[in-house]
CSV table of C-alpha atoms in Angstrom, one decimal:
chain,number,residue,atom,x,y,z
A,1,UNK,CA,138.7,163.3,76.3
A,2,UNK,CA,134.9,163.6,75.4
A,3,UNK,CA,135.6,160.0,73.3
A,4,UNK,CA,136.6,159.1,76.7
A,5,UNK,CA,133.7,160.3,78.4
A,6,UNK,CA,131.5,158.7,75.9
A,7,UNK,CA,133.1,155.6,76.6
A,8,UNK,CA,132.6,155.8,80.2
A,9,UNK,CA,128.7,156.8,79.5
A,10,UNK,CA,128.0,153.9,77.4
A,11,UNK,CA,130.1,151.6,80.0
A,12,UNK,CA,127.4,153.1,82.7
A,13,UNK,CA,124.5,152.3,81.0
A,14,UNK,CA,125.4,149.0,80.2
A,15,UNK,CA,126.4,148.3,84.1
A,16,UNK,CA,122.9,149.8,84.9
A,17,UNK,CA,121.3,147.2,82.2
A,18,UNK,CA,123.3,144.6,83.5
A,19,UNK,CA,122.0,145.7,87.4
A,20,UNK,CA,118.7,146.1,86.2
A,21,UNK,CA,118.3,142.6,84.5
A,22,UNK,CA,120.5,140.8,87.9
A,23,UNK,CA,117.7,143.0,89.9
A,24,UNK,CA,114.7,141.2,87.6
A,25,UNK,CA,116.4,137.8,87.8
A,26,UNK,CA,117.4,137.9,91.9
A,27,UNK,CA,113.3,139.1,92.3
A,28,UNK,CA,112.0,136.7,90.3
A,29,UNK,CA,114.0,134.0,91.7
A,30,UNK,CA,112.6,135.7,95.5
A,31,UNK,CA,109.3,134.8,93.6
A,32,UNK,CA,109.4,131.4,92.8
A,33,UNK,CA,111.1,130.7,96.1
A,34,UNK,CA,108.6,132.4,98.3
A,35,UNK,CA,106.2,130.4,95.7
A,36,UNK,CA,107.5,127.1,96.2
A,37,UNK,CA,107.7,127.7,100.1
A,38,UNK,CA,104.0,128.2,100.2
A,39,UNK,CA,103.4,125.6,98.5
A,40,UNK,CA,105.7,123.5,100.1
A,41,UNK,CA,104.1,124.4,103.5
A,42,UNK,CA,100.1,123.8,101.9
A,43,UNK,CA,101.5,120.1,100.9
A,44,UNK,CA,102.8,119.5,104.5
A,45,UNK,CA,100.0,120.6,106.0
A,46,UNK,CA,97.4,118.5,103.9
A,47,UNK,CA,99.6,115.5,105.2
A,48,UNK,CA,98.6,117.0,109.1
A,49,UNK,CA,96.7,114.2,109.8
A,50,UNK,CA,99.7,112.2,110.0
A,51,UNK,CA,101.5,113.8,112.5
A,52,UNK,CA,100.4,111.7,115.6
A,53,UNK,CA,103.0,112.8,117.9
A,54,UNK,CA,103.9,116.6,117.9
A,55,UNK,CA,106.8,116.4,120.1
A,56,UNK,CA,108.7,113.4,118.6
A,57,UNK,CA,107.7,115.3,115.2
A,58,UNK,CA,109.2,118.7,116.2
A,59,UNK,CA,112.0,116.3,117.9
A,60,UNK,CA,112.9,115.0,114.6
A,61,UNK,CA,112.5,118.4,112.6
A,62,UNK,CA,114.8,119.9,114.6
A,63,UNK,CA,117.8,117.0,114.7
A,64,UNK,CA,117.2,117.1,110.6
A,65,UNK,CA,117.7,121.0,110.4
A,66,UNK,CA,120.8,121.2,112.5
A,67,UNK,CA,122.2,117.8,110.3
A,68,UNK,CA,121.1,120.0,107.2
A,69,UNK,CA,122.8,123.1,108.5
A,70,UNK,CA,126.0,121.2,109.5
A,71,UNK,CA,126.2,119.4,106.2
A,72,UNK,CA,126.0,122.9,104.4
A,73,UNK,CA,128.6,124.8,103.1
A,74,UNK,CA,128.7,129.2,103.5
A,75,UNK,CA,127.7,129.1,100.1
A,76,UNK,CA,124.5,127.8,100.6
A,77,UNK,CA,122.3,130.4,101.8
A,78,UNK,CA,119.3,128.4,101.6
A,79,UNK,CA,119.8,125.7,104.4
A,80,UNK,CA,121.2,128.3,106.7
A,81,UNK,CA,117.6,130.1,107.4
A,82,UNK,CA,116.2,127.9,109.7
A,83,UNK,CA,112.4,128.7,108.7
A,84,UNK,CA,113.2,127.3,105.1
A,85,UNK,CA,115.6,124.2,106.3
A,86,UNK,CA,112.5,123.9,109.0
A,87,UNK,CA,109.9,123.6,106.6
A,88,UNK,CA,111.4,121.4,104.2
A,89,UNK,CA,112.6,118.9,107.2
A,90,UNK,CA,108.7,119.2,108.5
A,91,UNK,CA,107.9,118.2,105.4
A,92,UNK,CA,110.0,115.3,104.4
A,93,UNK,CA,109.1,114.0,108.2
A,94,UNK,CA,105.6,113.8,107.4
A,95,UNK,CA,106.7,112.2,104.0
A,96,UNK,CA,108.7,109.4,105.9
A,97,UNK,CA,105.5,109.5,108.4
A,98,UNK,CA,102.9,108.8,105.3
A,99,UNK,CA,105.3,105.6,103.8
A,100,UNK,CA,105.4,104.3,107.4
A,101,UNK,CA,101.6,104.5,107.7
A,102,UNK,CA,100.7,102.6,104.8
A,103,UNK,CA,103.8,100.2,105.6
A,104,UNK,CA,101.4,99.4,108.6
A,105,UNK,CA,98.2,99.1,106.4
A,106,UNK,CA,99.8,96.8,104.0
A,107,UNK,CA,101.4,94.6,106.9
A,108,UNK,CA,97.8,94.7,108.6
A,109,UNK,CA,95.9,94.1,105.4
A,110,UNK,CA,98.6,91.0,104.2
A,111,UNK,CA,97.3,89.4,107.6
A,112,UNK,CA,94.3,89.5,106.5
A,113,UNK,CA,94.7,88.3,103.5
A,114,UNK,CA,96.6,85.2,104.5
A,115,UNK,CA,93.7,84.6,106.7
A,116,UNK,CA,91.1,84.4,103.9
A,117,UNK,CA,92.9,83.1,101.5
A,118,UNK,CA,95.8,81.2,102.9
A,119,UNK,CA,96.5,79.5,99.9
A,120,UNK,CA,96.9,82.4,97.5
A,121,UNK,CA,99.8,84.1,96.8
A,122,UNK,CA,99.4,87.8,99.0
A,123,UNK,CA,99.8,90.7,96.2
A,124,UNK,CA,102.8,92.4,95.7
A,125,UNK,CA,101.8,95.7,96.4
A,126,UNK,CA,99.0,97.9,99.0
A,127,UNK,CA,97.4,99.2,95.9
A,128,UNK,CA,97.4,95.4,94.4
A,129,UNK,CA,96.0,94.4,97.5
A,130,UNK,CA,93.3,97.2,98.2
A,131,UNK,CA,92.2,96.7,94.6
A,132,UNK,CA,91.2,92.8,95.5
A,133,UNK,CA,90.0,93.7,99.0
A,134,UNK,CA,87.7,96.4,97.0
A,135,UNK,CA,85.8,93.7,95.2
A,136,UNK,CA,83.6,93.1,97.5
A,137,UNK,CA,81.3,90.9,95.6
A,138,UNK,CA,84.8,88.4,95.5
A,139,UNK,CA,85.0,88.9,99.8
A,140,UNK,CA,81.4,88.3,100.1
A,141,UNK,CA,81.1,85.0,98.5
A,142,UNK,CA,84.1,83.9,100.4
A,143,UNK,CA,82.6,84.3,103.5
A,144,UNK,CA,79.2,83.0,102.1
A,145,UNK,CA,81.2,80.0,101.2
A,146,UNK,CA,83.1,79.6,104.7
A,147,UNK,CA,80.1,79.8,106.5
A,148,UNK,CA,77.9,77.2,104.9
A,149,UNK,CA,81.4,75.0,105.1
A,150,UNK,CA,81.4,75.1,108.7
A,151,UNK,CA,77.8,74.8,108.6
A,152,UNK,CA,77.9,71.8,106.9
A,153,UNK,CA,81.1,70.3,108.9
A,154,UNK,CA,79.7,70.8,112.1
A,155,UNK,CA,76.2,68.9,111.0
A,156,UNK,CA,78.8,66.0,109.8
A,157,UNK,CA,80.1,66.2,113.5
A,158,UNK,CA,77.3,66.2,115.5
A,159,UNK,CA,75.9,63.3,113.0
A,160,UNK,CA,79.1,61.7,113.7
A,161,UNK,CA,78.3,61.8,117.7
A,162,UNK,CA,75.0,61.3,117.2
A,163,UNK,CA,73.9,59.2,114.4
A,164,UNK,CA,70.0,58.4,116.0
A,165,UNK,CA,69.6,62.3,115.7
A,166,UNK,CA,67.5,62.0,112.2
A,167,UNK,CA,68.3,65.2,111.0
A,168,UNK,CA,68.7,63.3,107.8
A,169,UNK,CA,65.1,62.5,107.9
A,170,UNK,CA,63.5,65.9,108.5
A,171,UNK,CA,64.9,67.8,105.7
A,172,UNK,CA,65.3,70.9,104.9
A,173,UNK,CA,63.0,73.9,106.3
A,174,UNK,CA,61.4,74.8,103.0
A,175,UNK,CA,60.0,70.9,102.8
């Protein structure tokens, strides 16, 4: 009987080992999720300036949380508290929100570029493109370049219409 007893002992301090490390684990694991919450609600508000439209935004937030709490099983806890399914929707919203943004900036700034340089290929990517558009020395020429062209074709027209003019004759202003 007492070997019995010992047994049982030793069997209860094991289970109270085995609670105690579960207990660790299921706190630490609290931790990091209350951790990557926080951080996960810092990132989407550093991406605030995005959301335009608070309604459509909240709209949208809400139709992904109940697709995320449809699509999940009664295993996973997670997606079934709606302040954690909420702020992982509000966050990959303002994601899509972001892409769609610079979308528009590259589609603006491709305009642009086939304006000033129609015959150059446009560059693959925004940050291809921002990186020609930020040599500024490159833009500035251009222009210089397109403004003394149309200079100069538009003093070939009016010479054109009028020859007698003599604009020939005079010179430049320097002598």
């Amino acid at each position: 009987m007492k070997d019995r007893i010992a047994q049982m002992e030793k069997d209860l301090r094991s289970t109270y080992a085995l609670a105690a490390i579960i207990n660790k684990k299921s706190e630490t694991a609290a931790n990091v999720e209350r951790y990557a919450l926080t951080e996960l609600h810092k990132a989407t508000e550093s991406l605030n300036f995005i959301a335009l439209n608070r309604a459509e935004e909240s709209k949208r937030v809400h139709e992904r949380v109940n697709a995320l709490i449809e699509l999940s099983s009664a295993k996973e806890i997670f997606w079934r508290e709606h302040s954690k399914a909420s702020a992982v929707a509000q966050f990959q919203d303002r994601v899509q929100q972001v892409h769609h943004f610079f979308d528009k900036c590259y589609k603006a700034m491709r305009v642009v570029w086939k304006t000033m340089f129609p015959l150059n290929a446009v560059p693959p990517t925004l940050l291809a493109l921002m990186s020609e558009f930020g040599n500024a020395k490159k833009i500035r020429d251009l222009v210089h370049a397109q403004v003394f062209a149309g200079a100069r074709f538009t003093l070939a027209l009016v010479l054109a219409r009028y020859p007698s003019a003599g604009f020939k004759k005079k010179g430049t202003p320097q002598g």
